[in-house]
Tab-separated table of C-alpha atoms and ligand atoms in Angstrom:
chain	number	residue	atom	x	y	z
B	1	MET	CA	4.588	-48.787	-33.984
B	2	THR	CA	2.421	-46.875	-31.542
B	3	ARG	CA	-0.338	-44.577	-32.681
B	4	SER	CA	1.674	-41.587	-31.350
B	5	GLU	CA	4.644	-42.673	-33.487
B	6	ARG	CA	2.431	-42.869	-36.562
B	7	ALA	CA	0.815	-39.540	-35.749
B	8	PHE	CA	4.210	-37.890	-35.255
B	9	ALA	CA	5.542	-39.234	-38.578
B	10	GLU	CA	2.455	-37.929	-40.352
B	11	ALA	CA	2.614	-34.544	-38.593
B	12	GLN	CA	6.220	-34.061	-39.718
B	13	ARG	CA	5.127	-34.257	-43.361
B	14	TYR	CA	3.011	-31.140	-42.990
B	15	MET	CA	4.446	-29.034	-40.160
B	16	PRO	CA	8.080	-28.159	-39.340
B	17	GLY	CA	9.164	-30.696	-36.754
B	18	GLY	CA	5.582	-31.925	-36.639
B	19	VAL	CA	4.671	-29.247	-34.126
B	20	ASN	CA	3.455	-25.693	-33.786
B	21	SER	CA	5.819	-24.755	-30.959
B	22	PRO	CA	9.380	-26.132	-31.025
B	23	VAL	CA	9.888	-27.697	-27.562
B	24	ARG	CA	6.854	-29.941	-28.079
B	25	ALA	CA	8.901	-31.998	-30.546
B	26	PHE	CA	10.909	-33.592	-27.659
B	27	ARG	CA	14.229	-32.830	-29.408
B	28	ALA	CA	16.066	-32.269	-26.113
B	29	VAL	CA	14.885	-35.467	-24.436
B	30	GLY	CA	14.528	-37.777	-27.428
B	31	GLY	CA	11.736	-40.161	-28.270
B	32	THR	CA	8.282	-39.529	-29.629
B	33	PRO	CA	6.028	-36.946	-28.002
B	34	PRO	CA	2.796	-38.604	-26.893
B	35	PHE	CA	-0.057	-37.276	-29.033
B	36	ILE	CA	-2.770	-36.205	-26.651
B	37	GLU	CA	-6.381	-37.224	-26.906
B	38	ARG	CA	-7.823	-35.671	-23.769
B	39	GLY	CA	-7.095	-33.990	-20.460
B	40	GLN	CA	-9.083	-34.375	-17.265
B	41	GLY	CA	-8.056	-32.901	-13.921
B	42	SER	CA	-4.363	-33.666	-13.322
B	43	ARG	CA	-4.254	-36.327	-16.066
B	44	LEU	CA	-3.499	-36.481	-19.762
B	45	THR	CA	-4.497	-39.427	-21.932
B	46	ASP	CA	-2.625	-40.036	-25.175
B	47	VAL	CA	-3.929	-41.579	-28.390
B	48	ASP	CA	-2.560	-44.982	-27.317
B	49	GLY	CA	-4.531	-44.871	-24.075
B	50	ASN	CA	-1.542	-44.149	-21.815
B	51	VAL	CA	-2.412	-41.943	-18.845
B	52	TYR	CA	0.038	-39.417	-17.388
B	53	ILE	CA	0.091	-37.179	-14.335
B	54	ASP	CA	0.666	-33.844	-16.032
B	55	TYR	CA	3.168	-31.306	-14.660
B	56	VAL	CA	3.299	-29.233	-17.845
B	57	CYS	CA	-0.318	-28.094	-17.579
B	58	SER	CA	-0.168	-26.578	-21.069
B	59	TRP	CA	3.005	-24.728	-19.985
B	60	GLY	CA	1.254	-22.953	-17.129
B	61	PRO	CA	-2.279	-21.882	-18.028
B	62	LEU	CA	-4.125	-24.833	-16.477
B	63	ILE	CA	-3.804	-23.899	-12.817
B	64	ALA	CA	-7.292	-25.354	-12.324
B	65	GLY	CA	-6.356	-28.567	-14.126
B	66	HIS	CA	-7.727	-29.922	-17.392
B	67	ALA	CA	-11.408	-29.448	-18.234
B	68	HIS	CA	-12.347	-27.963	-14.861
B	69	PRO	CA	-16.165	-28.085	-14.713
B	70	ALA	CA	-16.472	-24.381	-13.819
B	71	VAL	CA	-14.364	-23.440	-16.854
B	72	THR	CA	-16.016	-25.807	-19.336
B	73	ALA	CA	-19.541	-24.854	-18.170
B	74	ARG	CA	-18.787	-21.198	-18.758
B	75	LEU	CA	-17.284	-22.000	-22.155
B	76	HIS	CA	-20.323	-24.008	-23.240
B	77	GLU	CA	-22.571	-21.173	-22.174
B	78	ALA	CA	-20.433	-18.665	-24.118
B	79	VAL	CA	-20.049	-20.694	-27.317
B	80	ASP	CA	-23.792	-21.020	-27.729
B	81	ARG	CA	-23.946	-17.241	-28.095
B	82	GLY	CA	-21.382	-17.122	-30.917
B	83	THR	CA	-17.603	-17.257	-31.048
B	84	SER	CA	-16.532	-13.697	-31.942
B	85	TYR	CA	-18.157	-10.348	-32.603
B	86	GLY	CA	-15.324	-7.834	-33.054
B	87	ALA	CA	-17.407	-5.524	-30.868
B	88	PRO	CA	-17.330	-4.733	-27.140
B	89	THR	CA	-18.764	-7.208	-24.639
B	90	GLU	CA	-19.457	-7.027	-20.919
B	91	ALA	CA	-17.252	-10.083	-20.426
B	92	GLU	CA	-14.170	-8.042	-21.341
B	93	THR	CA	-14.968	-5.508	-18.634
B	94	GLU	CA	-15.615	-8.327	-16.171
B	95	LEU	CA	-12.194	-9.877	-16.777
B	96	ALA	CA	-10.519	-6.455	-16.825
B	97	ARG	CA	-12.086	-5.637	-13.457
B	98	LEU	CA	-10.825	-8.934	-12.010
B	99	VAL	CA	-7.302	-8.198	-13.284
B	100	VAL	CA	-7.293	-4.661	-11.887
B	101	GLU	CA	-8.584	-5.902	-8.529
B	102	MET	CA	-6.084	-8.757	-8.296
B	103	VAL	CA	-2.826	-7.346	-9.706
B	104	PRO	CA	-1.552	-4.539	-7.440
B	105	SER	CA	0.092	-2.267	-10.044
B	106	ILE	CA	-2.482	-2.577	-12.834
B	107	GLU	CA	-4.934	0.315	-13.149
B	108	MET	CA	-5.928	-0.354	-16.766
B	109	VAL	CA	-5.442	-3.335	-19.017
B	110	ARG	CA	-5.571	-4.268	-22.725
B	111	PHE	CA	-6.251	-7.853	-23.813
B	112	VAL	CA	-4.295	-9.459	-26.650
B	113	ASN	CA	-4.002	-13.058	-27.867
B	114	SER	CA	-0.663	-14.315	-26.543
B	115	GLY	CA	2.184	-13.540	-24.177
B	116	THR	CA	4.296	-12.576	-27.169
B	117	GLU	CA	1.814	-9.893	-28.153
B	118	ALA	CA	1.690	-8.659	-24.562
B	119	THR	CA	5.446	-8.097	-24.243
B	120	MET	CA	5.784	-6.733	-27.774
B	121	SER	CA	3.027	-4.189	-27.110
B	122	ALA	CA	4.348	-3.248	-23.669
B	123	LEU	CA	7.748	-2.518	-25.225
B	124	ARG	CA	6.164	-0.339	-27.891
B	125	LEU	CA	4.289	1.550	-25.177
B	126	ALA	CA	7.481	1.974	-23.133
B	127	ARG	CA	9.326	3.327	-26.160
B	128	GLY	CA	6.428	5.572	-27.113
B	129	ALA	CA	6.054	6.934	-23.583
B	130	THR	CA	9.759	7.580	-22.977
B	131	GLY	CA	10.879	8.502	-26.503
B	132	ARG	CA	13.836	6.132	-26.012
B	133	ASP	CA	14.892	3.107	-28.094
B	134	LYS	CA	16.935	0.713	-25.972
B	135	ILE	CA	15.661	-2.018	-23.703
B	136	VAL	CA	17.348	-4.142	-21.070
B	137	LYS	CA	16.539	-7.842	-20.732
B	138	PHE	CA	18.198	-10.693	-18.868
B	139	ALA	CA	19.924	-13.749	-20.297
B	140	GLY	CA	17.783	-16.859	-19.983
B	141	CYS	CA	14.534	-14.926	-19.624
B	142	TYR	CA	12.038	-15.578	-22.408
B	143	HIS	CA	9.483	-12.962	-23.313
B	144	GLY	CA	7.943	-14.499	-26.410
B	145	HIS	CA	9.312	-14.400	-29.940
B	146	ALA	CA	9.155	-10.695	-30.833
B	147	ASP	CA	12.371	-9.633	-32.611
B	148	ALA	CA	13.672	-7.337	-29.879
B	149	LEU	CA	13.299	-10.003	-27.197
B	150	LEU	CA	14.900	-13.047	-28.800
B	151	SER	CA	18.466	-12.222	-27.851
B	152	THR	CA	19.863	-14.633	-25.210
B	153	ALA	CA	16.324	-15.909	-24.743
B	154	GLY	CA	15.355	-18.876	-22.595
B	155	SER	CA	12.742	-21.572	-23.277
B	156	GLY	CA	13.030	-23.233	-26.711
B	157	VAL	CA	15.837	-20.909	-27.835
B	158	LEU	CA	17.925	-22.158	-24.927
B	159	THR	CA	16.682	-25.766	-25.074
B	160	LEU	CA	17.556	-26.117	-28.754
B	161	GLY	CA	20.750	-24.068	-28.507
B	162	ILE	CA	19.503	-21.755	-31.239
B	163	PRO	CA	21.389	-18.531	-31.984
B	164	SER	CA	19.160	-15.513	-31.399
B	165	GLY	CA	20.171	-13.835	-34.649
B	166	PRO	CA	18.516	-15.298	-37.774
B	167	GLY	CA	15.616	-13.157	-38.993
B	168	VAL	CA	16.311	-10.301	-36.590
B	169	THR	CA	17.775	-7.133	-38.105
B	170	ALA	CA	21.059	-5.814	-36.753
B	171	GLY	CA	19.322	-2.555	-35.903
B	172	THR	CA	16.774	-4.296	-33.706
B	173	ALA	CA	19.401	-6.449	-32.010
B	174	ALA	CA	21.525	-3.368	-31.297
B	175	ASP	CA	18.711	-1.850	-29.238
B	176	THR	CA	18.572	-4.797	-26.855
B	177	ILE	CA	21.007	-4.900	-23.943
B	178	SER	CA	21.210	-8.364	-22.395
B	179	LEU	CA	22.534	-8.766	-18.830
B	180	PRO	CA	22.972	-11.611	-16.337
B	181	TYR	CA	19.901	-12.305	-14.166
B	182	ASN	CA	20.206	-11.335	-10.499
B	183	ASP	CA	23.177	-9.053	-11.249
B	184	LEU	CA	22.400	-5.501	-10.142
B	185	ASP	CA	25.972	-4.336	-10.716
B	186	ALA	CA	25.589	-5.160	-14.396
B	187	VAL	CA	22.342	-3.178	-14.477
B	188	ARG	CA	24.002	-0.192	-12.788
B	189	ALA	CA	26.863	-0.328	-15.284
B	190	ALA	CA	24.499	-0.444	-18.275
B	191	PHE	CA	22.574	2.552	-16.959
B	192	ALA	CA	25.786	4.437	-16.212
B	193	GLU	CA	26.752	3.957	-19.835
B	194	SER	CA	23.465	4.556	-21.668
B	195	GLY	CA	20.798	5.354	-19.064
B	196	ASP	CA	19.299	8.222	-21.067
B	197	GLN	CA	18.630	5.879	-24.016
B	198	ILE	CA	16.983	3.032	-22.095
B	199	ALA	CA	13.192	2.935	-22.389
B	200	ALA	CA	12.619	-0.039	-20.122
B	201	VAL	CA	13.938	-2.990	-18.201
B	202	ILE	CA	11.861	-6.121	-18.830
B	203	VAL	CA	12.238	-9.028	-16.437
B	204	GLU	CA	10.586	-12.263	-15.392
B	205	PRO	CA	10.247	-11.455	-11.662
B	206	VAL	CA	10.704	-15.176	-11.060
B	207	ALA	CA	12.553	-16.619	-14.020
B	208	GLY	CA	10.751	-19.644	-15.450
B	209	ASN	CA	12.280	-20.091	-18.877
B	210	MET	CA	15.785	-21.226	-17.935
B	211	GLY	CA	14.142	-23.405	-15.336
B	212	VAL	CA	12.858	-21.724	-12.190
B	213	ILE	CA	15.184	-19.126	-10.676
B	214	PRO	CA	13.866	-16.894	-7.906
B	215	PRO	CA	14.967	-13.257	-7.748
B	216	ALA	CA	17.890	-12.768	-5.354
B	217	GLU	CA	17.148	-10.722	-2.249
B	218	GLY	CA	16.964	-7.076	-3.317
B	219	PHE	CA	17.158	-7.738	-7.086
B	220	LEU	CA	13.632	-6.585	-7.936
B	221	GLU	CA	13.870	-3.669	-5.472
B	222	GLY	CA	17.140	-2.657	-7.110
B	223	LEU	CA	15.597	-2.723	-10.579
B	224	ARG	CA	12.761	-0.552	-9.304
B	225	GLU	CA	15.196	1.979	-7.859
B	226	ILE	CA	17.557	2.149	-10.838
B	227	THR	CA	14.816	2.484	-13.461
B	228	ARG	CA	13.072	5.204	-11.452
B	229	GLU	CA	16.330	7.106	-11.036
B	230	HIS	CA	16.942	7.106	-14.800
B	231	GLY	CA	13.387	7.726	-16.021
B	232	ALA	CA	13.095	4.249	-17.548
B	233	LEU	CA	10.084	1.985	-17.083
B	234	LEU	CA	10.115	-1.301	-15.226
B	235	ILE	CA	8.158	-4.068	-16.969
B	236	PHE	CA	7.376	-7.302	-15.144
B	237	ASP	CA	6.720	-10.155	-17.538
B	238	GLU	CA	4.282	-12.105	-15.386
B	239	VAL	CA	3.067	-14.340	-18.203
B	240	ILE	CA	4.030	-17.328	-16.032
B	241	THR	CA	4.013	-15.834	-12.513
B	242	GLY	CA	0.751	-13.865	-12.857
B	243	PHE	CA	-1.962	-15.552	-10.725
B	244	ARG	CA	0.572	-18.388	-10.214
B	245	VAL	CA	2.842	-17.391	-7.315
B	246	ALA	CA	0.145	-15.266	-5.587
B	247	PRO	CA	-3.270	-13.902	-6.617
B	248	GLY	CA	-1.486	-10.695	-7.649
B	249	GLY	CA	1.555	-12.454	-9.091
B	250	ALA	CA	5.206	-11.934	-8.205
B	251	GLN	CA	4.666	-8.218	-7.631
B	252	GLU	CA	2.376	-9.101	-4.739
B	253	ARG	CA	4.597	-11.903	-3.452
B	254	TYR	CA	7.748	-9.729	-3.427
B	255	GLY	CA	6.099	-6.346	-2.838
B	256	VAL	CA	7.709	-4.534	-5.786
B	257	LEU	CA	5.447	-2.661	-8.196
B	258	PRO	CA	6.404	-2.313	-11.880
B	259	ASP	CA	5.107	0.371	-14.242
B	260	LEU	CA	3.786	-2.180	-16.721
B	261	THR	CA	2.894	-5.860	-16.370
B	262	CYS	CA	2.570	-8.515	-19.075
B	263	LEU	CA	0.154	-11.376	-18.516
B	264	GLY	CA	-0.784	-14.545	-20.379
B	265	LYS	CA	-1.364	-18.243	-19.713
B	266	ILE	CA	-3.600	-18.401	-16.575
B	267	ILE	CA	-5.492	-15.239	-17.569
B	268	GLY	CA	-6.937	-17.196	-20.482
B	269	GLY	CA	-7.748	-20.371	-18.555
B	270	GLY	CA	-6.394	-22.517	-21.413
B	271	LEU	CA	-7.589	-20.341	-24.291
B	272	PRO	CA	-5.313	-17.979	-26.244
B	273	VAL	CA	-5.097	-14.754	-24.224
B	274	GLY	CA	-2.438	-12.276	-23.206
B	275	ALA	CA	-2.709	-8.863	-21.602
B	276	TYR	CA	-0.640	-5.887	-20.658
B	277	GLY	CA	-1.542	-3.254	-18.164
B	278	GLY	CA	-0.241	-0.815	-15.620
B	279	ARG	CA	-0.342	2.816	-14.638
B	280	ARG	CA	-3.360	4.684	-15.977
B	281	ASP	CA	-1.269	7.557	-17.429
B	282	LEU	CA	0.778	5.040	-19.410
B	283	MET	CA	-2.154	2.948	-20.610
B	284	GLU	CA	-3.895	6.137	-21.727
B	285	GLN	CA	-1.113	6.529	-24.307
B	286	MET	CA	-2.611	3.587	-26.200
B	287	ALA	CA	-4.944	4.114	-29.165
B	288	PRO	CA	-7.722	5.216	-29.273
B	289	LEU	CA	-6.869	7.532	-26.332
B	290	GLY	CA	-3.233	8.111	-27.278
B	291	PRO	CA	-0.804	7.815	-30.172
B	292	VAL	CA	0.697	4.343	-29.551
B	293	TYR	CA	-1.027	1.824	-31.804
B	294	GLN	CA	-1.972	-1.772	-31.071
B	295	ALA	CA	-5.054	-3.734	-32.135
B	296	GLY	CA	-6.428	-7.256	-32.666
B	297	THR	CA	-9.240	-8.899	-34.646
B	298	LEU	CA	-9.858	-11.540	-31.984
B	299	SER	CA	-8.637	-9.578	-28.947
B	300	GLY	CA	-11.044	-9.868	-26.023
B	301	ASN	CA	-12.585	-12.926	-27.680
B	302	PRO	CA	-15.724	-13.996	-25.785
B	303	LEU	CA	-14.641	-17.636	-25.346
B	304	ALA	CA	-11.227	-16.609	-24.081
B	305	MET	CA	-12.788	-14.097	-21.684
B	306	ALA	CA	-15.177	-16.753	-20.389
B	307	ALA	CA	-12.374	-19.217	-19.591
B	308	GLY	CA	-10.303	-16.452	-17.996
B	309	ILE	CA	-13.129	-15.209	-15.799
B	310	ALA	CA	-13.974	-18.717	-14.624
B	311	THR	CA	-10.331	-19.432	-13.781
B	312	LEU	CA	-9.657	-16.187	-11.904
B	313	GLU	CA	-12.896	-16.573	-9.951
B	314	LEU	CA	-11.787	-20.028	-8.853
B	315	LEU	CA	-8.451	-18.624	-7.730
B	316	ARG	CA	-10.160	-16.008	-5.578
B	317	GLU	CA	-11.786	-18.660	-3.411
B	318	PRO	CA	-10.115	-19.028	-0.021
B	319	GLY	CA	-7.277	-21.491	0.498
B	320	MET	CA	-6.272	-21.935	-3.155
B	321	TYR	CA	-2.724	-20.599	-2.867
B	322	GLU	CA	-2.118	-22.441	0.396
B	323	ARG	CA	-3.081	-25.626	-1.438
B	324	LEU	CA	-0.808	-24.826	-4.395
B	325	GLU	CA	2.056	-24.053	-2.009
B	326	ALA	CA	1.611	-27.361	-0.156
B	327	LEU	CA	1.453	-29.409	-3.364
B	328	GLY	CA	4.507	-27.616	-4.763
B	329	ALA	CA	6.437	-28.356	-1.574
B	330	GLN	CA	5.426	-32.010	-1.737
B	331	LEU	CA	6.651	-32.326	-5.337
B	332	ALA	CA	9.960	-30.657	-4.461
B	333	GLU	CA	10.423	-32.945	-1.475
B	334	GLY	CA	9.719	-36.063	-3.533
B	335	MET	CA	12.268	-35.059	-6.165
B	336	THR	CA	14.877	-34.152	-3.566
B	337	ARG	CA	14.487	-37.418	-1.659
B	338	ALA	CA	14.681	-39.467	-4.857
B	339	ALA	CA	17.860	-37.686	-5.941
B	340	GLU	CA	19.465	-38.195	-2.522
B	341	ALA	CA	18.593	-41.892	-2.539
B	342	ALA	CA	20.136	-42.298	-5.993
B	343	GLY	CA	23.177	-40.188	-5.151
B	344	VAL	CA	22.378	-37.740	-7.962
B	345	PRO	CA	23.227	-34.057	-7.475
B	346	LEU	CA	19.985	-32.109	-7.819
B	347	THR	CA	19.164	-28.481	-7.040
B	348	VAL	CA	15.446	-27.851	-6.680
B	349	ASN	CA	14.367	-24.224	-7.103
B	350	ARG	CA	10.750	-23.597	-6.187
B	351	VAL	CA	8.436	-20.640	-5.846
B	352	GLY	CA	4.948	-21.795	-4.837
B	353	SER	CA	3.573	-24.194	-7.433
B	354	MET	CA	6.347	-23.688	-10.028
B	355	LEU	CA	9.645	-25.515	-9.690
B	356	THR	CA	12.630	-27.005	-11.470
B	357	GLY	CA	14.991	-29.758	-10.385
B	358	PHE	CA	18.337	-28.896	-11.977
B	359	PHE	CA	20.781	-31.778	-12.384
B	360	THR	CA	23.699	-29.879	-10.866
B	361	GLU	CA	25.200	-29.177	-7.423
B	362	GLY	CA	23.998	-25.568	-7.652
B	363	PRO	CA	23.147	-23.039	-6.487
B	364	VAL	CA	21.317	-22.071	-9.689
B	365	THR	CA	20.928	-18.302	-9.787
B	366	ASP	CA	21.366	-17.266	-13.422
B	367	TYR	CA	21.860	-18.451	-17.005
B	368	ALA	CA	25.442	-19.610	-16.435
B	369	SER	CA	24.632	-21.749	-13.395
B	370	ALA	CA	21.433	-23.100	-15.018
B	371	THR	CA	23.259	-24.220	-18.146
B	372	ALA	CA	25.796	-26.065	-15.984
B	373	ALA	CA	23.051	-28.668	-15.445
B	374	ASP	CA	23.508	-32.139	-16.915
B	375	THR	CA	20.953	-32.147	-19.749
B	376	THR	CA	21.785	-35.718	-20.786
B	377	ARG	CA	20.849	-36.911	-17.316
B	378	TYR	CA	17.678	-34.834	-17.459
B	379	ALA	CA	16.767	-36.530	-20.742
B	380	ARG	CA	17.216	-39.976	-19.135
B	381	PHE	CA	15.151	-38.897	-16.118
B	382	HIS	CA	12.435	-37.470	-18.356
B	383	GLN	CA	12.148	-40.708	-20.354
B	384	ALA	CA	12.101	-42.809	-17.193
B	385	MET	CA	9.333	-40.652	-15.680
B	386	LEU	CA	7.282	-40.718	-18.890
B	387	ALA	CA	7.521	-44.508	-18.938
B	388	ARG	CA	6.086	-44.464	-15.389
B	389	GLY	CA	3.167	-42.202	-16.287
B	390	VAL	CA	4.573	-38.820	-15.245
B	391	TYR	CA	4.594	-36.090	-17.877
B	392	LEU	CA	7.317	-33.501	-17.256
B	393	ALA	CA	8.458	-30.678	-19.532
B	394	PRO	CA	10.661	-32.107	-22.305
B	395	SER	CA	13.517	-29.802	-21.335
B	396	GLN	CA	15.725	-29.153	-18.320
B	397	PHE	CA	15.126	-25.441	-18.782
B	398	GLU	CA	11.422	-25.264	-18.057
B	399	ALA	CA	9.237	-25.218	-14.965
B	400	ALA	CA	7.083	-27.990	-13.586
B	401	PHE	CA	3.624	-26.700	-12.683
B	402	VAL	CA	1.264	-28.105	-10.083
B	403	SER	CA	-2.467	-27.426	-10.452
B	404	LEU	CA	-5.418	-27.349	-8.084
B	405	ALA	CA	-6.495	-30.653	-9.643
B	406	HIS	CA	-3.394	-32.476	-8.399
B	407	THR	CA	-3.960	-34.572	-5.295
B	408	ALA	CA	-1.670	-35.722	-2.513
B	409	GLU	CA	-1.953	-39.220	-4.049
B	410	ASP	CA	-0.783	-37.877	-7.421
B	411	LEU	CA	2.242	-36.433	-5.665
B	412	GLU	CA	2.931	-39.694	-3.803
B	413	GLN	CA	2.741	-41.652	-7.048
B	414	THR	CA	5.083	-39.115	-8.639
B	415	ALA	CA	7.571	-39.398	-5.777
B	416	GLU	CA	7.562	-43.179	-6.161
B	417	ALA	CA	8.178	-42.903	-9.901
B	418	ALA	CA	10.976	-40.414	-9.215
B	419	MET	CA	12.707	-42.888	-6.864
B	420	ALA	CA	13.045	-45.405	-9.690
B	421	ALA	CA	13.641	-42.842	-12.440
B	422	MET	CA	16.491	-41.157	-10.527
B	423	ARG	CA	18.248	-44.508	-10.208
B	424	GLU	CA	17.905	-44.992	-13.972
B	425	ALA	CA	19.148	-41.449	-14.596
B	426	ALA	CA	22.136	-42.054	-12.301
B	427	ALA	CA	23.318	-45.062	-14.303
D	501	PMP	N1	6.738	-14.379	-21.396
D	501	PMP	C1	6.974	-15.440	-20.630
D	501	PMP	C2	7.563	-15.240	-19.275
D	501	PMP	C3	6.672	-16.729	-21.089
D	501	PMP	O1	6.925	-17.790	-20.314
D	501	PMP	C4	6.106	-16.882	-22.380
D	501	PMP	C5	5.756	-18.248	-22.961
D	501	PMP	N2	6.188	-19.349	-22.317
D	501	PMP	C6	5.878	-15.734	-23.143
D	501	PMP	C7	6.186	-14.506	-22.623
D	501	PMP	C8	5.272	-15.833	-24.513
D	501	PMP	O2	3.934	-16.202	-24.423
D	501	PMP	P1	3.214	-16.910	-25.667
D	501	PMP	O3	3.870	-18.232	-25.852
D	501	PMP	O4	1.781	-16.983	-25.232
D	501	PMP	O5	3.396	-16.010	-26.841
């Protein structure tokens, strides 16, 4: 028995599934999740001493890699001054200023502790500001686990094939309209039917939680137009794409500006942070300036701010996104070549440094085409890659992330592993 196997057995005695977030339990790919002892740069080391090239990167936050010296130095400096005050700090303003400067549509921002809190609060603001109840989301998009957003959700809900219903009241579910991603006709039809009741459309501007699916040409522009026409707000959930696909996120990359933006992951540099922000007149509706309430004991936590500031400052140095783009392209190419050599149908969707290789002929453009992928083959591929020291997301319906710590040699080693793993997956 390995130490990870022992650790997993023990963990399952005390925590549901042995984990604190469902997909970590490796249910979709089988086997024991390696229990991690440390991360350094592009590598993870497990408690048995196995080393992996990591393409999960904590599910997106670690764009600078594990334990980047600029991030850890700033954290050490912050922790020596105490871990939380529940009072304003200059660090919060510093990170807020960085966010406002980097993200095109954000004029004011509020920090929270997770992506879930960010989307939940943005929805409340949208409902408060418009006086409307309904929201539109897209099947396969995941916006955290708030009640209103669980219906037809991606990520673990999709991976585990869990119905979105249990624990969510019928009233809440009835206020959520779920539509196919990349389908503007469906959006037009929903607005034709109940446009005066819709507070907001929330969308991942690049979907990452049913695997990576880029927005079809004109999709985001269409959402902008339709929401504006009907007096509804457009919310971009950039929890994954923020600071990932461009310094200003997907809104910069595609040139479409939402009313509100949700952020998480990278903004906290590996510590628990989320944020929502947008137009000044909307953000001024939040307490204490306005009547919409939202608060947090640890919000704006000094350690979290420190890691976020260090990470965003790194990303503002020249050449970072060119590097991420090149590494992402190299990973995609390696996967594609391996699949071709093994005669395995694979559709690689990539936007910058986030990508998914779907085991299907494709094209993959929405929930229906994503779920046509062969998840059994993915599980075999995942196991074969893990055995060769490459740590991929334990689900077909997640993104692979490349960080600034990955090297061309890492990518070459990964491509080599993929050659062998694809042959195993083909069998
Ligand atoms: N929105 C998106 C797009 C996400 O990918 C996630 C998490 N993967 C969330 C929201 C929820 O964030 P958190 O897990 O920090 O609550």
